Amino acid sequence: MAESFFSSTPRIPKDAIFALTAQYKSDSSPIKVNLGQGTYQDDAGQPWILPAVAEARRRVQNRKLVHEYLPILGLPEFRHAACRMVIGQPAFDSVSSRIASSQALSGTGSLHLAASLIKTCSSLKPTIWIPEPTWSNHHLVFGSLGFKCRSFPYYDFERKSLDFDSYRTMLQSAEPKSIVVLHACAHNPTGCDPTKEQWREIGETMKQRQLFPLFDAAYLGFNSGNIDDDAYAIRLFVNELDMEAAVCVSFAKNMGLYGERVGCSFLVTRNADFAVNTESVLERLQRSVVSNPPAYGAKIAGTILNDDKLRNIWNDDMVTMCSRIKEMRQALYEQLLVNDAPGDWTHIIKQSGMFSFLGLPLEIVIKLRAPHLHGR
């Protein structure tokens, strides 16, 4: 047999999150529950098409949908509306000329594009600080680009709350021009966010110590049901503290466009000239990886963001999802009390967003899979 060019190719373990979903799908029990993958479902365990998305989809299809290429940087009206949504009015009018943006492949693509730009043409250090715990893909995305990934304690497992002392220590000790990954809201997986006062201290310290903020904004609207409230930290850093920043936005969760891969990666720079240069690099990087981003989901999201009536419907949709998640938290908490579960479970109702960090030992999580609860 001839020698293979791939004889030294290693076998990589399956992604833990998607492996858990596959395990769930293979379970034949009618009462099985998927507690792993972060997708919103209705009471029947089925995907929910947001009313705003359904109407936007109808409008897009009625406009004689064609399948031509988008520009390399994506759909302009979507990009601009996404940046405006995050920065907010009237601040966006004064900041927009300093923004370099590109449509990207949801959250993962947004992070990869921003990190690629930072690695390619900035004076920042190749060191990136990532909270622990965090979304598992953070290390994979940044590590694959050659960044030195450093972790810092984010969550106090004993008190089941934010470990702000360790957060503060990291900010004071990190080398200037290092990058810090910031979950804009609804921290994945703990559901535990800094307070407004803590965000201000984080921002002021980062500015004073020349640390660069990279916001992962995957859950705007899922924390409180309100984009303006959930974008607080980003607006504080950019609008009030006048900091440069990278912002990576996804519409997978808050619009339910999981499979359409709708995202936007943008950087707020010091002046308009820097923004033009930065956007030219984004365009070159985009061309080398995806060439042109997908159109359909961006047209749906752009239609919603640029229409006041649809935007209001979407706001109601987010309130619906957020309220139901809070109700489920409360119901779980109450059932734990009713069944005399040992320990203090108040952290469940203090957390926010899509994820609940129960703090169970691994052996208990594995044991729970026997009665068809597939969690991690």
Short mmCIF file of C-alpha atoms in Angstrom, two decimals:
data_model
loop_
_atom_site.label_atom_id
_atom_site.label_comp_id
_atom_site.label_asym_id
_atom_site.label_seq_id
_atom_site.Cartn_x
_atom_site.Cartn_y
_atom_site.Cartn_z
CA MET A 1 0.00 0.00 0.00
CA ALA A 2 1.33 3.43 -0.94
CA GLU A 3 2.20 5.79 1.87
CA SER A 4 -0.51 8.37 2.60
CA PHE A 5 0.16 12.07 2.77
CA PHE A 6 -2.19 12.07 5.79
CA SER A 7 -0.64 9.27 7.82
CA SER A 8 0.44 11.69 10.57
CA THR A 9 -2.93 13.45 10.80
CA PRO A 10 -4.17 13.26 14.41
CA ARG A 11 -7.72 12.46 15.46
CA ILE A 12 -9.20 15.47 17.27
CA PRO A 13 -11.87 14.90 19.95
CA LYS A 14 -15.38 16.02 19.06
CA ASP A 15 -16.48 19.48 20.16
CA ALA A 16 -17.94 18.97 23.64
CA ILE A 17 -21.07 21.07 23.08
CA PHE A 18 -22.03 19.50 19.76
CA ALA A 19 -21.10 16.02 21.02
CA LEU A 20 -23.59 16.54 23.84
CA THR A 21 -26.26 17.54 21.32
CA ALA A 22 -25.54 14.39 19.30
CA GLN A 23 -25.88 12.35 22.49
CA TYR A 24 -29.22 14.03 23.17
CA LYS A 25 -30.50 13.28 19.66
CA SER A 26 -29.55 9.62 19.99
CA ASP A 27 -31.59 9.32 23.20
CA SER A 28 -34.95 7.75 22.32
CA SER A 29 -36.70 8.84 25.51
CA PRO A 30 -39.80 11.03 24.95
CA ILE A 31 -38.97 13.02 28.10
CA LYS A 32 -35.35 13.83 27.24
CA VAL A 33 -34.12 17.40 27.81
CA ASN A 34 -31.19 19.17 26.12
CA LEU A 35 -29.46 21.39 28.68
CA GLY A 36 -26.33 21.98 26.63
CA GLN A 37 -26.63 23.79 23.32
CA GLY A 38 -27.65 27.44 23.57
CA THR A 39 -30.73 27.72 21.38
CA TYR A 40 -34.05 29.16 22.50
CA GLN A 41 -37.05 26.82 22.17
CA ASP A 42 -40.74 27.03 23.00
CA ASP A 43 -42.66 25.08 25.65
CA ALA A 44 -42.88 22.11 23.29
CA GLY A 45 -39.12 22.06 22.80
CA GLN A 46 -39.39 23.36 19.25
CA PRO A 47 -37.52 26.24 17.56
CA TRP A 48 -39.35 29.56 17.82
CA ILE A 49 -39.48 31.78 14.76
CA LEU A 50 -39.66 35.33 16.09
CA PRO A 51 -42.67 37.27 14.72
CA ALA A 52 -40.34 40.09 13.65
CA VAL A 53 -38.18 37.60 11.75
CA ALA A 54 -41.20 35.98 10.11
CA GLU A 55 -42.42 39.36 8.83
CA ALA A 56 -38.95 40.45 7.71
CA ARG A 57 -38.51 37.16 5.88
CA ARG A 58 -41.81 37.69 4.08
CA ARG A 59 -40.73 41.18 3.00
CA VAL A 60 -37.34 39.95 1.78
CA GLN A 61 -38.93 37.22 -0.29
CA ASN A 62 -41.49 39.64 -1.73
CA ARG A 63 -38.67 41.87 -2.99
CA LYS A 64 -37.86 39.31 -5.69
CA LEU A 65 -35.05 37.72 -3.74
CA VAL A 66 -31.98 37.21 -5.91
CA HIS A 67 -28.75 35.41 -5.16
CA GLU A 68 -26.08 37.83 -6.29
CA TYR A 69 -22.85 38.37 -4.35
CA LEU A 70 -22.80 40.90 -1.56
CA PRO A 71 -19.87 43.32 -1.33
CA ILE A 72 -16.84 41.82 0.41
CA LEU A 73 -17.62 43.71 3.62
CA GLY A 74 -21.24 42.61 3.49
CA LEU A 75 -24.63 44.27 3.21
CA PRO A 76 -24.01 48.00 3.91
CA GLU A 77 -27.43 48.74 5.37
CA PHE A 78 -27.08 45.80 7.76
CA ARG A 79 -23.55 46.74 8.86
CA HIS A 80 -24.40 50.35 9.55
CA ALA A 81 -27.62 49.48 11.39
CA ALA A 82 -25.87 46.88 13.54
CA CYS A 83 -23.20 49.38 14.61
CA ARG A 84 -25.86 52.04 15.26
CA MET A 85 -27.86 49.58 17.38
CA VAL A 86 -24.86 48.80 19.59
CA ILE A 87 -23.45 52.32 19.97
CA GLY A 88 -26.88 53.96 20.29
CA GLN A 89 -28.19 57.36 19.26
CA PRO A 90 -27.23 60.18 19.34
CA ALA A 91 -23.69 58.98 20.12
CA PHE A 92 -23.46 56.99 16.89
CA ASP A 93 -23.61 60.15 14.78
CA SER A 94 -20.39 61.43 16.35
CA VAL A 95 -18.62 58.05 16.42
CA SER A 96 -19.61 56.56 13.06
CA SER A 97 -16.73 58.08 11.07
CA ARG A 98 -14.28 56.34 13.41
CA ILE A 99 -15.83 52.88 12.94
CA ALA A 100 -14.46 50.18 10.64
CA SER A 101 -16.95 47.36 10.16
CA SER A 102 -17.57 44.15 8.29
CA GLN A 103 -20.38 41.65 8.16
CA ALA A 104 -19.15 38.36 9.60
CA LEU A 105 -20.22 34.76 10.13
CA SER A 106 -22.12 35.20 13.39
CA GLY A 107 -20.23 35.32 16.69
CA THR A 108 -17.38 32.98 15.83
CA GLY A 109 -16.69 34.70 12.52
CA SER A 110 -16.87 38.14 14.13
CA LEU A 111 -14.32 37.17 16.77
CA HIS A 112 -12.03 35.55 14.21
CA LEU A 113 -12.15 38.58 11.91
CA ALA A 114 -11.47 41.10 14.69
CA ALA A 115 -8.66 39.00 16.13
CA SER A 116 -7.13 38.50 12.68
CA LEU A 117 -7.03 42.25 12.17
CA ILE A 118 -5.51 42.87 15.60
CA LYS A 119 -2.85 40.23 14.96
CA THR A 120 -2.13 41.51 11.43
CA CYS A 121 -1.78 45.25 11.80
CA SER A 122 -1.93 46.69 15.30
CA SER A 123 0.65 47.59 17.92
CA LEU A 124 -1.16 45.42 20.48
CA LYS A 125 0.61 42.52 22.18
CA PRO A 126 -0.23 38.96 21.05
CA THR A 127 -1.46 38.25 24.58
CA ILE A 128 -5.18 37.92 25.17
CA TRP A 129 -6.79 37.57 28.60
CA ILE A 130 -9.86 35.33 28.69
CA PRO A 131 -12.15 34.85 31.71
CA GLU A 132 -12.37 31.40 33.25
CA PRO A 133 -14.87 29.91 32.72
CA THR A 134 -15.81 31.16 29.27
CA TRP A 135 -17.32 30.01 25.98
CA SER A 136 -15.11 27.10 24.94
CA ASN A 137 -14.58 28.43 21.41
CA HIS A 138 -12.73 31.53 22.64
CA HIS A 139 -9.53 29.59 23.23
CA LEU A 140 -9.87 27.75 19.93
CA VAL A 141 -10.43 30.93 17.88
CA PHE A 142 -7.67 33.02 19.44
CA GLY A 143 -5.25 30.13 19.84
CA SER A 144 -5.59 29.16 16.19
CA LEU A 145 -4.43 32.67 15.25
CA GLY A 146 -1.30 32.41 17.36
CA PHE A 147 -2.36 34.51 20.35
CA LYS A 148 -0.98 33.67 23.76
CA CYS A 149 -4.19 32.90 25.63
CA ARG A 150 -4.08 33.69 29.35
CA SER A 151 -6.93 32.85 31.71
CA PHE A 152 -8.01 34.75 34.81
CA PRO A 153 -10.50 33.66 37.49
CA TYR A 154 -13.90 35.17 36.70
CA TYR A 155 -16.24 33.15 38.88
CA ASP A 156 -16.05 32.33 42.58
CA PHE A 157 -17.24 28.72 42.68
CA GLU A 158 -17.64 28.74 46.45
CA ARG A 159 -19.77 31.88 46.66
CA LYS A 160 -21.31 31.30 43.21
CA SER A 161 -20.77 34.91 42.18
CA LEU A 162 -18.38 37.12 40.24
CA ASP A 163 -14.79 36.95 41.52
CA PHE A 164 -14.17 40.67 41.12
CA ASP A 165 -11.05 40.69 43.29
CA SER A 166 -9.32 38.35 40.85
CA TYR A 167 -10.66 40.40 37.94
CA ARG A 168 -9.15 43.54 39.45
CA THR A 169 -5.84 41.78 40.07
CA MET A 170 -5.61 40.71 36.43
CA LEU A 171 -6.29 44.24 35.18
CA GLN A 172 -3.57 45.64 37.43
CA SER A 173 -0.98 43.05 36.43
CA ALA A 174 -1.63 42.55 32.69
CA GLU A 175 1.06 43.94 30.41
CA PRO A 176 0.06 47.22 28.69
CA LYS A 177 -1.32 46.74 25.17
CA SER A 178 -2.65 43.30 26.04
CA ILE A 179 -6.18 42.40 24.92
CA VAL A 180 -9.00 41.50 27.33
CA VAL A 181 -12.06 39.53 26.22
CA LEU A 182 -15.20 41.04 27.73
CA HIS A 183 -18.61 39.37 27.64
CA ALA A 184 -20.85 42.38 26.97
CA CYS A 185 -23.73 40.83 28.93
CA ALA A 186 -25.27 37.47 29.88
CA HIS A 187 -21.88 35.86 30.55
CA ASN A 188 -21.51 32.41 29.01
CA PRO A 189 -21.64 30.06 30.90
CA THR A 190 -22.16 31.60 34.36
CA GLY A 191 -24.94 34.11 33.70
CA CYS A 192 -23.08 36.40 36.10
CA ASP A 193 -22.19 39.93 34.95
CA PRO A 194 -20.36 42.86 36.57
CA THR A 195 -22.51 45.62 38.04
CA LYS A 196 -22.50 49.05 36.42
CA GLU A 197 -20.10 50.27 39.09
CA GLN A 198 -17.78 47.34 38.43
CA TRP A 199 -17.96 47.92 34.67
CA ARG A 200 -16.87 51.50 35.25
CA GLU A 201 -13.89 50.40 37.33
CA ILE A 202 -12.98 47.83 34.66
CA GLY A 203 -13.16 50.46 31.92
CA GLU A 204 -11.25 53.14 33.80
CA THR A 205 -8.53 50.69 34.80
CA MET A 206 -8.17 49.35 31.27
CA LYS A 207 -7.90 52.86 29.87
CA GLN A 208 -5.35 53.89 32.48
CA ARG A 209 -3.26 50.74 31.91
CA GLN A 210 -3.56 50.76 28.09
CA LEU A 211 -5.44 47.47 27.82
CA PHE A 212 -7.56 46.85 24.74
CA PRO A 213 -11.21 45.73 25.10
CA LEU A 214 -12.58 43.04 22.78
CA PHE A 215 -16.31 42.70 23.40
CA ASP A 216 -18.10 39.44 22.65
CA ALA A 217 -21.66 40.72 22.22
CA ALA A 218 -23.53 37.51 21.46
CA TYR A 219 -26.51 38.05 23.76
CA LEU A 220 -27.65 41.66 23.51
CA GLY A 221 -31.31 41.64 24.50
CA PHE A 222 -31.13 38.30 26.32
CA ASN A 223 -29.96 39.77 29.60
CA SER A 224 -32.74 42.27 30.25
CA GLY A 225 -34.90 42.13 27.14
CA ASN A 226 -33.59 45.57 26.20
CA ILE A 227 -30.70 46.30 23.82
CA ASP A 228 -29.95 49.68 25.39
CA ASP A 229 -29.50 48.17 28.85
CA ASP A 230 -27.49 45.20 27.62
CA ALA A 231 -25.11 47.38 25.56
CA TYR A 232 -24.27 49.45 28.66
CA ALA A 233 -20.65 48.32 28.99
CA ILE A 234 -19.83 48.86 25.31
CA ARG A 235 -21.37 52.34 25.33
CA LEU A 236 -19.56 53.20 28.56
CA PHE A 237 -16.18 52.30 27.09
CA VAL A 238 -16.74 53.88 23.67
CA ASN A 239 -19.04 56.84 24.28
CA GLU A 240 -18.08 57.97 27.77
CA LEU A 241 -14.52 56.77 28.33
CA ASP A 242 -13.59 57.43 24.68
CA MET A 243 -11.73 54.16 24.26
CA GLU A 244 -10.81 52.26 21.14
CA ALA A 245 -12.45 48.83 21.09
CA ALA A 246 -13.36 45.78 19.04
CA VAL A 247 -17.01 44.70 19.15
CA CYS A 248 -18.16 41.32 17.86
CA VAL A 249 -21.93 41.12 17.43
CA SER A 250 -24.09 38.08 16.69
CA PHE A 251 -27.77 37.93 15.79
CA ALA A 252 -28.01 34.16 16.24
CA LYS A 253 -29.56 34.34 19.69
CA ASN A 254 -31.53 37.59 19.82
CA MET A 255 -33.12 37.04 16.39
CA GLY A 256 -33.08 33.25 16.42
CA LEU A 257 -31.05 33.25 13.18
CA TYR A 258 -28.76 30.46 14.36
CA GLY A 259 -28.15 28.74 11.04
CA GLU A 260 -28.01 31.92 8.95
CA ARG A 261 -24.71 33.01 10.55
CA VAL A 262 -25.45 36.72 10.85
CA GLY A 263 -22.84 38.82 12.62
CA CYS A 264 -20.93 42.07 12.48
CA SER A 265 -17.37 42.78 13.54
CA PHE A 266 -16.46 46.41 14.08
CA LEU A 267 -13.62 48.42 15.54
CA VAL A 268 -13.84 51.89 17.01
CA THR A 269 -10.58 53.70 16.19
CA ARG A 270 -9.07 57.00 17.27
CA ASN A 271 -9.90 58.95 14.09
CA ALA A 272 -11.52 58.67 10.66
CA ASP A 273 -8.26 58.03 8.81
CA PHE A 274 -7.45 55.08 11.05
CA ALA A 275 -10.96 53.74 10.44
CA VAL A 276 -10.53 53.87 6.66
CA ASN A 277 -7.22 52.03 6.91
CA THR A 278 -8.62 49.47 9.32
CA GLU A 279 -11.65 48.79 7.14
CA SER A 280 -9.40 48.21 4.13
CA VAL A 281 -7.60 45.49 6.11
CA LEU A 282 -10.92 43.97 7.19
CA GLU A 283 -11.87 43.81 3.53
CA ARG A 284 -8.63 42.04 2.58
CA LEU A 285 -8.96 39.56 5.46
CA GLN A 286 -12.59 38.85 4.57
CA ARG A 287 -11.65 38.27 0.93
CA SER A 288 -9.02 35.71 1.91
CA VAL A 289 -11.36 33.61 4.06
CA VAL A 290 -15.01 33.84 2.92
CA SER A 291 -14.72 36.29 -0.01
CA ASN A 292 -18.36 37.40 0.31
CA PRO A 293 -20.58 36.81 3.35
CA PRO A 294 -24.03 35.19 3.00
CA ALA A 295 -26.88 37.50 2.05
CA TYR A 296 -30.16 35.99 3.24
CA GLY A 297 -29.82 36.33 7.00
CA ALA A 298 -28.25 39.78 6.71
CA LYS A 299 -31.20 40.95 4.62
CA ILE A 300 -33.61 39.70 7.30
CA ALA A 301 -31.66 41.33 10.14
CA GLY A 302 -31.14 44.54 8.17
CA THR A 303 -34.85 44.76 7.39
CA ILE A 304 -35.68 44.55 11.09
CA LEU A 305 -33.02 47.01 12.22
CA ASN A 306 -33.96 49.64 9.64
CA ASP A 307 -37.74 49.57 10.12
CA ASP A 308 -39.18 51.20 13.25
CA LYS A 309 -42.30 49.02 13.29
CA LEU A 310 -40.34 45.79 12.92
CA ARG A 311 -37.80 46.99 15.46
CA ASN A 312 -40.60 47.46 18.00
CA ILE A 313 -41.94 43.97 17.27
CA TRP A 314 -38.44 42.59 17.72
CA ASN A 315 -38.11 44.40 21.05
CA ASP A 316 -41.31 42.67 22.17
CA ASP A 317 -39.93 39.34 20.95
CA MET A 318 -36.83 39.78 23.09
CA VAL A 319 -38.95 40.64 26.12
CA THR A 320 -40.96 37.46 25.49
CA MET A 321 -37.82 35.30 25.44
CA CYS A 322 -36.15 37.05 28.34
CA SER A 323 -39.28 36.91 30.52
CA ARG A 324 -39.78 33.21 29.85
CA ILE A 325 -36.16 32.46 30.72
CA LYS A 326 -36.59 34.31 34.02
CA GLU A 327 -39.78 32.35 34.71
CA MET A 328 -37.95 29.08 34.08
CA ARG A 329 -35.20 30.13 36.47
CA GLN A 330 -37.77 30.89 39.14
CA ALA A 331 -39.60 27.60 38.55
CA LEU A 332 -36.38 25.59 38.84
CA TYR A 333 -35.43 27.42 42.01
CA GLU A 334 -38.83 26.81 43.58
CA GLN A 335 -38.80 23.11 42.68
CA LEU A 336 -35.39 22.70 44.28
CA LEU A 337 -36.81 24.20 47.47
CA VAL A 338 -39.95 22.06 47.33
CA ASN A 339 -37.84 18.93 46.97
CA ASP A 340 -35.49 19.94 49.81
CA ALA A 341 -32.40 19.95 47.59
CA PRO A 342 -29.44 20.56 49.93
CA GLY A 343 -27.60 23.84 49.60
CA ASP A 344 -28.32 27.45 48.69
CA TRP A 345 -29.78 27.85 45.17
CA THR A 346 -30.39 31.60 45.12
CA HIS A 347 -27.62 32.03 42.56
CA ILE A 348 -29.97 30.54 39.95
CA ILE A 349 -32.39 33.46 40.17
CA LYS A 350 -29.59 36.01 40.48
CA GLN A 351 -28.04 34.91 37.19
CA SER A 352 -29.30 36.32 33.90
CA GLY A 353 -29.37 35.47 30.24
CA MET A 354 -29.56 32.15 28.47
CA PHE A 355 -27.26 30.14 30.74
CA SER A 356 -27.56 28.91 34.29
CA PHE A 357 -24.43 27.79 36.09
CA LEU A 358 -25.72 25.35 38.71
CA GLY A 359 -22.32 24.56 40.19
CA LEU A 360 -22.96 20.81 40.32
CA PRO A 361 -19.99 18.42 40.55
CA LEU A 362 -19.17 16.60 37.32
CA GLU A 363 -20.16 13.22 38.75
CA ILE A 364 -23.65 14.56 39.49
CA VAL A 365 -23.99 15.97 35.97
CA ILE A 366 -23.05 12.58 34.52
CA LYS A 367 -25.45 10.82 36.87
CA LEU A 368 -28.30 13.11 35.78
CA ARG A 369 -27.88 11.96 32.18
CA ALA A 370 -29.33 8.59 33.16
CA PRO A 371 -32.84 10.11 33.53
CA HIS A 372 -32.35 11.80 30.13
CA LEU A 373 -31.07 15.22 31.25
CA HIS A 374 -28.22 16.05 28.88
CA GLY A 375 -26.24 18.88 30.49
CA ARG A 376 -22.66 20.02 30.91
#
